[in-house]
Amino acid sequence: MKKHNFYAGPSILSQYTIKNTADAVLNFADTGLSILEVSHRSKEFQAVMDEAQALVKELLNVPDGYHVLFLGGGASLQFCMVPFNLLAKKAAYLETGTWAVNAIKEARLFGEVDVVASSKDANFSYIPKGFTVPDDVDYFHYTTNNTIFGTEIRKDPDVNVRLVADMSSDIFSRPVDVSKYDVIYAGAQKNLAPAGVTLVIVKEDALGKVERPIPTMLDYRTHIKKGSMFNTPPVLPVYSALQTLRYYKEMGGVEALEKLDLAKAARLYEAIDSSKMFTGTVTDPADRSIMNVCFVMTPEYKELEKDFVDFAAARGIVGIKGHRSVGGFRASLYNALPMESVEVLIQAMKDFEATK
Ligand SMILES: *Cc1c(COP(=O)(O)O)cnc(C)c1O
C-alpha cells in the first residue's frame, strides 16, 4: 500500500533524496566505495560539502559575511551554542512553545534572559503580538515554526538588536531575508535530510564579542575556519542534504516551494474548518503553521480520536497522531509531501465523518 507520511520529524524526504542516497550507499560518486566508508577528506566528499554550502547560499540568497555550517548535535545543541557565542550579559527570547522553552533554559546558564512575551497561558496556541524587544540586549531569539503546537511566524521581524532564529521545521518553505539575522539554525530532519546534521548560517561579525572562553567544538569560529570540517562531519546526512538542495533548486527554489506549501495547508485548513467533527487548535488563522497542522475532534466526538487514527492508517496514512502536549492530530506538510497525500487525508476525514 502506498504510504502517506505525515510524521513531524524525522519526516518525509523527496524520493530524489532517498534514491540518490541509496545509490551512494552502494557506490559513491563512482569511487567503487560506499558513502559510508569514505574519508571526509577525500576530494569526492569535499565536493559534496562545497556544493551543499553553495546551494544553501544560493537558495536562501545568503549575503557575503555569512558562513554555512553543517554541525552535529541537533538543533538542541544550538540552544547552548548560541548563548555560549553571543550572550555577553542579556538576551531576549520569545516563548512560543516547547523548543523555545528549551532554548530559554540553556540561555539562562550564560546570562540574563528577558522573556519578552509568552503564549504559555493558552498552551502555546497563538503567537504573542505587540511585544517590544529592548535595545539593550545582545540578541533576540525566536522560533519561526512551533512544530508541536502548529503556530508559525512567516515574516522576518524588525528589531534593533542581533536576531537569532530556530528555523528547524520551516526552513526552505519561504524566502528569508538572511541579512536581518545573525544566526539561523535548523535541525535537518524536518525539511532537509535524515537526522544527524544541523544547518547553521552565521554572520561572522556577530562572533568574538563575548569574553568567556568557549570550548573548541562549541565555538562557531572553529567550524568557520575549517569549512565545517574541523572534525568528522555527519557524512551521510550531509550527502542527503545535498540531494534535497539539488531537488529544491530543480523545483524552482524557495518561492516555488512556498507556493506548493501554502496550497497544501490551505486545502487542509479549509477541510478542517468546514467539518463538524474536526476543529483546529490554533485560534487565530494568521498564526497557523503551513508546516504542522494541529487539530482535534470537537467535544461531541472526542472519544473517536483513536478510531480515526486507525481508520486513516488503513488507508496508508502515517504519523498523524498529535504530540502528547496537544493531543488530537498533527499533519506535517513538509516540502516533500505531495498534495496527493493531503487529498487522501481529507477524503479519510470526510469518509470517517460520514460513518458517524
Ligand atoms: C525538532 C525541533 C528541534 C529539536 O531538534 P533536535 O535536532 O532534535 O535537537 C528544535 N526546534 C524545533 C523548532 C524543532 O522542530
mmCIF file of C-alpha atoms in Angstrom, residues 154 172-175 253-264 290-291 335:
data_model
loop_
_atom_site.group_PDB
_atom_site.id
_atom_site.type_symbol
_atom_site.label_atom_id
_atom_site.label_comp_id
_atom_site.label_asym_id
_atom_site.label_seq_id
_atom_site.Cartn_x
_atom_site.Cartn_y
_atom_site.Cartn_z
ATOM 1 C CA ARG A 154 6.398 33.784 8.458
ATOM 2 C CA PHE A 172 13.231 26.309 2.805
ATOM 3 C CA SER A 173 9.459 26.881 2.936
ATOM 4 C CA ARG A 174 9.716 30.593 2.129
ATOM 5 C CA PRO A 175 12.247 33.230 1.078
ATOM 6 C CA GLY A 253 13.700 27.350 -5.327
ATOM 7 C CA VAL A 254 12.009 28.516 -2.131
ATOM 8 C CA GLU A 255 9.458 30.762 -3.898
ATOM 9 C CA ALA A 256 8.091 27.752 -5.794
ATOM 10 C CA LEU A 257 8.185 25.560 -2.673
ATOM 11 C CA GLU A 258 6.295 28.198 -0.696
ATOM 12 C CA LYS A 259 3.520 28.260 -3.283
ATOM 13 C CA LEU A 260 3.064 24.494 -3.026
ATOM 14 C CA ASP A 261 3.243 24.585 0.790
ATOM 15 C CA LEU A 262 0.660 27.375 1.021
ATOM 16 C CA ALA A 263 -1.693 25.481 -1.288
ATOM 17 C CA LYS A 264 -1.403 22.232 0.709
ATOM 18 C CA ILE A 290 1.717 25.783 6.970
ATOM 19 C CA MET A 291 4.144 23.035 8.018
ATOM 20 C CA ASN A 335 8.138 20.300 1.370
#
